[in-house]
């Protein structure tokens, strides 16, 4: 398990990929990582049209960066200090072969983490965790070269105006949820319970490691070097971000 | 299931027009079919949305397959798409072959 730290958007995505490579080459064990984003960023899904889901001018005004993930799924606003991102990287055979079951398993870890801080949550297929019917966590999963990677977020706090000024929500997504206002669809830990940030990270760590052998480690210099290269060549590269 | 943007045009310049069809799959994700037309000919197509495709690199191969086989003209695109996915061991979460076949059906530039 790696200690929480914040990185640039490109580096965050590159680190998940570098860790997956290290796990695949068996130079690293299964890894849990908790991280933040500095500066704030919107991450978009691998197959999304950037202009359709992100207000680029508003991002520029607010100093919010944009990064395209290697995983599918939707656009997520990672507001600095307001959400906690996790990643789980392990050999594929350690997780259910069925993709939906794997989402449910890790979704269950999130539900347990929230329970530890006194918030009742439920897993909502395909990949969400809800509190009182509102989304508090989403995730995206990848399986490549025998390695399972899932990253996801937990909203600690929300500035709704800021969030929905950078995210464009397609009307069909609202229709599908039977709501008119996207801001009504999300909630945060602090809206539910005034729990300190450190408690939430501790609860996540505890819920994620239960029934597992674990130790706290650090990224290796090789992983850092590889991540810097991946960040430069892929995630900070406009051809990757703006194309697909 | 509700089709949207049926035949909605995007300007691409140089005689190429864009068409877009989309569906929000109930209990699933949004799937968008983007088509580049030149005259009455389909020049290119892309699949976009917030779905999951494993492995991710396989989506480009599915797009090429749909183009090369003029999938919009197929009688039973759903079965053909399902066979293609199975043959390549591609897994999709968020839409089914029937959803994609639905967007392709009757496509005309």
CSV table of C-alpha atoms in Angstrom, one decimal:
chain,number,residue,atom,x,y,z
A,1,UNK,CA,0.0,0.0,0.0
A,2,UNK,CA,1.4,3.4,-1.0
A,3,UNK,CA,1.0,6.5,1.2
A,4,UNK,CA,-1.4,9.2,-0.1
A,5,UNK,CA,0.2,11.8,-2.2
A,6,UNK,CA,-0.9,14.4,-4.8
A,7,UNK,CA,0.6,14.6,-8.3
A,8,UNK,CA,-0.1,16.2,-11.6
A,9,UNK,CA,-2.9,14.7,-13.6
A,10,UNK,CA,-0.5,13.2,-16.2
A,11,UNK,CA,1.7,11.8,-13.6
A,12,UNK,CA,-1.2,10.3,-11.7
A,13,UNK,CA,-2.4,8.4,-14.7
A,14,UNK,CA,1.2,7.4,-15.7
A,15,UNK,CA,1.9,6.1,-12.2
A,16,UNK,CA,-1.1,3.7,-12.3
A,17,UNK,CA,0.3,2.5,-15.6
A,18,UNK,CA,3.9,2.2,-14.4
A,19,UNK,CA,2.7,0.3,-11.4
A,20,UNK,CA,0.7,-2.1,-13.6
A,21,UNK,CA,3.9,-2.7,-15.7
A,22,UNK,CA,5.9,-3.4,-12.5
A,23,UNK,CA,3.3,-5.8,-11.3
A,24,UNK,CA,3.2,-7.5,-14.7
A,25,UNK,CA,7.0,-7.9,-14.6
A,26,UNK,CA,6.7,-9.2,-11.1
A,27,UNK,CA,9.1,-6.5,-9.7
A,28,UNK,CA,6.2,-5.2,-7.6
A,29,UNK,CA,3.5,-6.9,-5.7
A,30,UNK,CA,-0.2,-6.1,-5.8
A,31,UNK,CA,-0.5,-2.4,-5.1
A,32,UNK,CA,-3.1,-0.2,-3.4
A,33,UNK,CA,-2.6,3.5,-4.0
A,34,UNK,CA,-4.4,6.6,-2.6
A,35,UNK,CA,-3.8,9.9,-4.3
A,36,UNK,CA,-4.9,13.4,-5.0
A,37,UNK,CA,-4.6,15.8,-7.9
A,38,UNK,CA,-2.5,19.0,-8.0
A,39,UNK,CA,-3.6,21.0,-9.9
A,40,UNK,CA,-7.3,20.1,-10.1
A,41,UNK,CA,-8.2,18.2,-13.2
A,42,UNK,CA,-10.9,16.6,-15.3
A,43,UNK,CA,-10.1,13.1,-16.3
A,44,UNK,CA,-12.1,11.8,-19.3
A,45,UNK,CA,-12.8,8.3,-20.4
A,46,UNK,CA,-10.7,6.6,-23.1
A,47,UNK,CA,-13.6,6.7,-25.6
A,48,UNK,CA,-15.1,10.1,-24.8
A,49,UNK,CA,-15.2,13.1,-27.1
A,50,UNK,CA,-13.4,15.8,-25.1
A,51,UNK,CA,-15.4,18.7,-26.4
A,52,UNK,CA,-18.7,17.0,-25.7
A,53,UNK,CA,-18.0,16.5,-21.9
A,54,UNK,CA,-15.6,19.2,-20.9
A,55,UNK,CA,-15.8,23.0,-21.1
A,56,UNK,CA,-12.2,23.7,-22.1
A,57,UNK,CA,-12.5,27.5,-21.9
A,58,UNK,CA,-13.7,27.2,-18.3
A,59,UNK,CA,-11.0,24.8,-17.4
A,60,UNK,CA,-8.4,27.3,-18.7
A,61,UNK,CA,-10.0,30.1,-16.7
A,62,UNK,CA,-9.9,28.0,-13.5
A,63,UNK,CA,-6.5,26.5,-14.1
A,64,UNK,CA,-8.0,23.0,-14.3
A,65,UNK,CA,-6.1,20.5,-16.4
A,66,UNK,CA,-7.6,17.8,-18.6
A,67,UNK,CA,-6.2,14.3,-18.9
A,68,UNK,CA,-7.6,11.3,-21.0
A,69,UNK,CA,-7.5,8.1,-19.0
A,70,UNK,CA,-6.5,4.8,-20.5
A,71,UNK,CA,-9.7,3.3,-19.0
A,72,UNK,CA,-13.2,3.8,-20.3
A,73,UNK,CA,-16.0,5.4,-18.3
A,74,UNK,CA,-17.1,9.0,-18.0
A,75,UNK,CA,-15.6,12.4,-17.2
A,76,UNK,CA,-14.7,13.0,-13.6
A,77,UNK,CA,-13.8,16.3,-11.9
A,78,UNK,CA,-10.8,15.8,-9.5
A,79,UNK,CA,-10.9,19.0,-7.4
A,80,UNK,CA,-7.7,19.4,-5.4
A,81,UNK,CA,-8.3,18.6,-1.7
A,82,UNK,CA,-11.9,17.6,-2.3
A,83,UNK,CA,-11.7,14.1,-3.5
A,84,UNK,CA,-9.6,11.0,-2.8
A,85,UNK,CA,-8.7,8.8,-5.8
A,86,UNK,CA,-7.6,5.1,-5.3
A,87,UNK,CA,-6.1,2.5,-7.5
A,88,UNK,CA,-5.9,-1.2,-7.2
A,89,UNK,CA,-3.4,-3.0,-9.3
A,90,UNK,CA,-2.9,-6.8,-9.1
A,91,UNK,CA,-2.7,-9.9,-11.2
A,92,UNK,CA,-6.0,-10.5,-13.0
A,93,UNK,CA,-6.4,-13.9,-11.3
A,94,UNK,CA,-6.7,-12.2,-7.9
A,95,UNK,CA,-10.0,-10.5,-9.0
A,96,UNK,CA,-13.2,-12.0,-10.3
A,97,UNK,CA,-13.0,-12.8,-14.0
A,98,UNK,CA,-16.4,-11.3,-14.5
A,99,UNK,CA,-16.0,-7.5,-15.0
A,100,UNK,CA,-19.2,-6.6,-13.3
A,101,UNK,CA,-18.4,-8.8,-10.3
A,102,UNK,CA,-15.0,-7.1,-9.9
A,103,UNK,CA,-16.7,-3.7,-9.9
A,104,UNK,CA,-19.0,-5.0,-7.3
A,105,UNK,CA,-16.2,-6.3,-5.1
A,106,UNK,CA,-14.2,-3.1,-5.0
A,107,UNK,CA,-17.5,-1.1,-4.8
A,108,UNK,CA,-18.1,-3.2,-1.6
A,109,UNK,CA,-14.7,-2.1,-0.2
A,110,UNK,CA,-15.9,1.6,-0.7
A,111,UNK,CA,-19.2,0.8,0.9
A,112,UNK,CA,-17.3,-0.7,3.9
A,113,UNK,CA,-15.0,2.3,4.1
A,114,UNK,CA,-18.0,4.6,4.3
A,115,UNK,CA,-19.6,2.4,6.9
A,116,UNK,CA,-16.5,2.8,9.1
A,117,UNK,CA,-17.1,6.6,9.2
A,118,UNK,CA,-20.8,6.1,9.8
A,119,UNK,CA,-22.2,6.6,6.3
A,120,UNK,CA,-24.6,4.0,4.8
A,121,UNK,CA,-23.8,3.5,1.1
A,122,UNK,CA,-24.8,1.0,-1.6
A,123,UNK,CA,-23.1,-0.3,-4.7
A,124,UNK,CA,-25.0,0.6,-7.9
A,125,UNK,CA,-24.1,-1.3,-11.0
A,126,UNK,CA,-22.2,-0.8,-13.2
A,127,UNK,CA,-19.6,1.1,-11.3
A,128,UNK,CA,-21.0,3.6,-8.8
A,129,UNK,CA,-21.4,3.9,-5.1
A,130,UNK,CA,-24.4,5.8,-3.9
A,131,UNK,CA,-25.5,7.5,-0.6
A,132,UNK,CA,-29.3,8.2,-0.4
A,133,UNK,CA,-29.5,7.6,-4.2
A,134,UNK,CA,-26.7,10.2,-4.9
A,135,UNK,CA,-23.3,9.3,-6.4
A,136,UNK,CA,-20.4,9.6,-4.1
A,137,UNK,CA,-17.9,7.3,-5.9
A,138,UNK,CA,-17.3,6.1,-9.4
A,139,UNK,CA,-14.6,3.9,-10.9
A,140,UNK,CA,-13.1,2.5,-14.1
A,141,UNK,CA,-11.4,-0.8,-14.7
A,142,UNK,CA,-8.8,-2.1,-17.1
A,143,UNK,CA,-7.4,-5.5,-17.8
A,144,UNK,CA,-4.2,-5.7,-19.8
A,145,UNK,CA,-1.5,-8.3,-20.1
A,146,UNK,CA,-2.9,-10.3,-17.2
A,147,UNK,CA,-3.0,-7.2,-14.9
A,148,UNK,CA,-6.1,-5.8,-13.3
A,149,UNK,CA,-6.2,-2.1,-12.7
A,150,UNK,CA,-9.1,-0.2,-11.2
A,151,UNK,CA,-9.1,3.4,-10.3
A,152,UNK,CA,-11.9,5.4,-8.8
A,153,UNK,CA,-12.8,8.4,-6.7
A,154,UNK,CA,-14.5,9.2,-3.4
A,155,UNK,CA,-16.0,12.7,-3.2
A,156,UNK,CA,-14.9,14.2,0.1
A,157,UNK,CA,-16.4,17.6,-0.5
A,158,UNK,CA,-18.1,19.3,-3.4
A,159,UNK,CA,-18.1,22.7,-4.9
A,160,UNK,CA,-21.0,22.0,-7.3
A,161,UNK,CA,-20.8,25.3,-9.1
A,162,UNK,CA,-17.1,24.7,-9.9
A,163,UNK,CA,-17.7,21.0,-10.8
A,164,UNK,CA,-20.5,21.6,-13.2
A,165,UNK,CA,-18.9,24.6,-14.7
A,166,UNK,CA,-16.1,22.4,-16.1
A,167,UNK,CA,-18.2,19.3,-16.8
A,168,UNK,CA,-20.8,19.2,-19.6
A,169,UNK,CA,-23.5,16.7,-18.8
A,170,UNK,CA,-25.3,15.3,-21.9
A,171,UNK,CA,-29.1,15.7,-21.6
A,172,UNK,CA,-29.6,11.9,-22.2
A,173,UNK,CA,-27.6,11.2,-19.1
A,174,UNK,CA,-29.9,13.3,-17.0
A,175,UNK,CA,-33.0,11.8,-18.7
A,176,UNK,CA,-31.7,8.3,-17.8
A,177,UNK,CA,-31.6,9.2,-14.2
A,178,UNK,CA,-34.9,10.9,-14.2
A,179,UNK,CA,-33.5,14.2,-13.0
A,180,UNK,CA,-33.2,17.6,-14.5
A,181,UNK,CA,-30.2,19.0,-12.6
A,182,UNK,CA,-26.9,17.1,-12.6
A,183,UNK,CA,-25.9,18.8,-9.4
A,184,UNK,CA,-28.6,16.9,-7.6
A,185,UNK,CA,-27.1,13.6,-8.6
A,186,UNK,CA,-23.9,13.8,-6.5
A,187,UNK,CA,-23.1,14.0,-2.8
A,188,UNK,CA,-19.9,14.0,-0.7
A,189,UNK,CA,-18.6,12.6,2.6
A,190,UNK,CA,-18.8,16.0,4.2
A,191,UNK,CA,-22.4,16.5,3.2
A,192,UNK,CA,-23.2,13.3,4.9
A,193,UNK,CA,-20.9,13.6,7.9
A,194,UNK,CA,-18.3,16.1,9.1
A,195,UNK,CA,-15.4,13.7,9.2
A,196,UNK,CA,-11.8,14.9,8.9
A,197,UNK,CA,-9.9,14.1,5.7
A,198,UNK,CA,-7.4,11.9,7.4
A,199,UNK,CA,-10.1,9.7,8.9
A,200,UNK,CA,-11.6,9.1,5.5
A,201,UNK,CA,-8.2,8.0,4.0
A,202,UNK,CA,-7.6,5.8,7.1
A,203,UNK,CA,-11.1,4.2,6.6
A,204,UNK,CA,-10.5,3.6,2.9
A,205,UNK,CA,-7.1,2.0,3.7
A,206,UNK,CA,-8.6,-0.2,6.4
A,207,UNK,CA,-11.5,-1.3,4.3
A,208,UNK,CA,-9.3,-2.1,1.3
A,209,UNK,CA,-6.7,-4.2,3.2
A,210,UNK,CA,-9.1,-6.2,5.3
A,211,UNK,CA,-8.3,-10.0,5.0
A,212,UNK,CA,-5.2,-9.2,3.0
A,213,UNK,CA,-1.5,-9.4,3.9
A,214,UNK,CA,-0.1,-5.9,3.4
A,215,UNK,CA,2.7,-3.5,4.2
A,216,UNK,CA,3.2,0.2,3.5
A,217,UNK,CA,5.8,0.8,0.8
A,218,UNK,CA,7.1,3.4,-1.6
A,219,UNK,CA,7.2,3.7,-5.3
A,220,UNK,CA,10.5,2.5,-6.6
A,221,UNK,CA,12.9,4.7,-8.5
A,222,UNK,CA,12.2,2.6,-11.6
A,223,UNK,CA,8.5,3.0,-11.3
A,224,UNK,CA,9.0,6.8,-10.9
A,225,UNK,CA,11.3,7.0,-13.9
A,226,UNK,CA,9.0,4.9,-16.0
A,227,UNK,CA,5.9,7.0,-15.0
A,228,UNK,CA,7.7,10.2,-15.9
A,229,UNK,CA,8.4,8.8,-19.4
A,230,UNK,CA,4.8,7.6,-19.8
A,231,UNK,CA,3.4,11.0,-18.5
A,232,UNK,CA,5.5,12.9,-21.0
A,233,UNK,CA,4.8,10.6,-24.0
A,234,UNK,CA,1.2,9.9,-23.4
A,235,UNK,CA,-0.8,11.6,-20.7
A,236,UNK,CA,0.7,15.1,-21.1
A,237,UNK,CA,0.7,14.7,-24.9
A,238,UNK,CA,-2.1,16.7,-26.6
A,239,UNK,CA,-2.4,14.1,-29.4
A,240,UNK,CA,-3.5,11.6,-26.7
A,241,UNK,CA,-5.7,14.0,-24.8
A,242,UNK,CA,-7.5,15.6,-27.8
A,243,UNK,CA,-7.6,12.5,-30.1
A,244,UNK,CA,-8.4,9.0,-29.2
B,1,UNK,CA,-34.0,2.7,-25.7
B,2,UNK,CA,-34.2,6.1,-27.3
B,3,UNK,CA,-32.2,7.1,-30.4
B,4,UNK,CA,-31.0,10.7,-30.4
B,5,UNK,CA,-29.4,13.0,-32.8
B,6,UNK,CA,-30.6,10.9,-35.6
B,7,UNK,CA,-28.9,12.3,-38.7
B,8,UNK,CA,-27.6,15.3,-36.8
B,9,UNK,CA,-24.9,16.9,-39.0
B,10,UNK,CA,-21.5,18.1,-37.9
B,11,UNK,CA,-19.5,20.3,-40.3
B,12,UNK,CA,-16.1,18.9,-41.1
B,13,UNK,CA,-15.2,20.9,-44.2
B,14,UNK,CA,-13.7,19.7,-47.5
B,15,UNK,CA,-17.0,18.1,-48.6
B,16,UNK,CA,-17.1,15.8,-45.5
B,17,UNK,CA,-20.1,15.9,-43.3
B,18,UNK,CA,-20.5,14.3,-39.9
B,19,UNK,CA,-23.6,12.4,-38.8
B,20,UNK,CA,-24.2,11.3,-35.2
B,21,UNK,CA,-26.5,8.8,-33.6
B,22,UNK,CA,-26.6,8.1,-29.9
B,23,UNK,CA,-28.3,5.9,-27.4
B,24,UNK,CA,-28.3,5.9,-23.6
B,25,UNK,CA,-28.6,2.2,-22.9
B,26,UNK,CA,-31.0,1.5,-20.0
B,27,UNK,CA,-28.9,0.3,-17.1
B,28,UNK,CA,-25.9,0.8,-19.2
B,29,UNK,CA,-23.8,3.6,-20.7
B,30,UNK,CA,-24.0,6.1,-23.6
B,31,UNK,CA,-22.9,4.9,-27.0
B,32,UNK,CA,-22.4,7.4,-29.8
B,33,UNK,CA,-21.9,6.5,-33.4
B,34,UNK,CA,-20.1,9.2,-35.4
B,35,UNK,CA,-20.0,8.9,-39.1
B,36,UNK,CA,-18.1,10.9,-41.7
B,37,UNK,CA,-19.9,11.2,-45.0
B,38,UNK,CA,-18.6,12.3,-48.4
B,39,UNK,CA,-21.5,12.6,-50.8
B,40,UNK,CA,-23.6,9.5,-50.2
B,41,UNK,CA,-20.5,7.5,-49.1
B,42,UNK,CA,-19.6,6.5,-45.5
B,43,UNK,CA,-15.9,7.6,-45.3
B,44,UNK,CA,-15.3,6.7,-41.6
B,45,UNK,CA,-17.0,5.8,-38.4
B,46,UNK,CA,-16.1,6.0,-34.8
B,47,UNK,CA,-17.7,4.8,-31.6
B,48,UNK,CA,-17.6,7.2,-28.6
B,49,UNK,CA,-19.1,7.3,-25.2
B,50,UNK,CA,-18.6,6.4,-21.5
B,51,UNK,CA,-18.7,2.6,-22.0
B,52,UNK,CA,-15.9,0.1,-21.2
B,53,UNK,CA,-14.2,-2.0,-23.8
B,54,UNK,CA,-11.6,-4.7,-23.0
B,55,UNK,CA,-9.0,-4.6,-24.1
B,56,UNK,CA,-9.3,-0.9,-24.9
B,57,UNK,CA,-7.2,-1.2,-28.0
B,58,UNK,CA,-9.8,-3.6,-29.5
B,59,UNK,CA,-12.3,-0.8,-30.1
B,60,UNK,CA,-10.4,0.5,-33.1
B,61,UNK,CA,-10.4,-3.0,-34.6
B,62,UNK,CA,-14.2,-3.2,-34.1
B,63,UNK,CA,-14.5,0.2,-35.9
B,64,UNK,CA,-12.4,-1.1,-38.8
B,65,UNK,CA,-14.4,-4.3,-39.0
B,66,UNK,CA,-17.7,-2.3,-39.2
B,67,UNK,CA,-16.3,-0.1,-41.9
B,68,UNK,CA,-14.7,-2.9,-44.0
B,69,UNK,CA,-17.9,-4.9,-43.9
B,70,UNK,CA,-20.3,-2.0,-44.4
B,71,UNK,CA,-22.1,-3.1,-41.2
B,72,UNK,CA,-24.9,-0.6,-41.7
B,73,UNK,CA,-26.0,-2.7,-44.7
B,74,UNK,CA,-26.0,-6.0,-42.9
B,75,UNK,CA,-29.2,-8.0,-42.4
B,76,UNK,CA,-28.2,-9.2,-39.0
B,77,UNK,CA,-25.6,-6.8,-37.7
B,78,UNK,CA,-26.3,-7.8,-34.1
B,79,UNK,CA,-25.2,-11.5,-34.6
B,80,UNK,CA,-22.2,-10.5,-36.7
B,81,UNK,CA,-21.0,-8.0,-34.1
B,82,UNK,CA,-21.5,-10.5,-31.3
B,83,UNK,CA,-19.5,-13.1,-33.3
B,84,UNK,CA,-16.7,-10.6,-33.9
B,85,UNK,CA,-16.4,-9.8,-30.2
B,86,UNK,CA,-16.5,-13.4,-29.2
B,87,UNK,CA,-13.9,-14.4,-31.8
B,88,UNK,CA,-11.5,-11.8,-30.5
B,89,UNK,CA,-12.3,-12.3,-26.9
B,90,UNK,CA,-13.3,-8.6,-26.5
B,91,UNK,CA,-15.6,-7.8,-23.6
B,92,UNK,CA,-17.9,-4.8,-23.5
B,93,UNK,CA,-19.6,-3.3,-20.5
B,94,UNK,CA,-22.3,-0.6,-21.0
B,95,UNK,CA,-23.8,-1.6,-24.3
B,96,UNK,CA,-24.7,-4.8,-26.1
B,97,UNK,CA,-24.3,-5.8,-29.8
B,98,UNK,CA,-28.0,-5.1,-30.2
B,99,UNK,CA,-27.5,-1.5,-29.2
B,100,UNK,CA,-24.7,-1.0,-31.7
B,101,UNK,CA,-26.7,-2.8,-34.4
B,102,UNK,CA,-29.6,-0.5,-33.6
B,103,UNK,CA,-27.5,2.6,-34.2
B,104,UNK,CA,-26.1,1.2,-37.5
B,105,UNK,CA,-29.5,0.1,-38.8
B,106,UNK,CA,-30.6,2.0,-41.9
B,107,UNK,CA,-27.6,4.4,-41.7
B,108,UNK,CA,-27.4,6.5,-44.9
B,109,UNK,CA,-25.3,9.4,-45.7
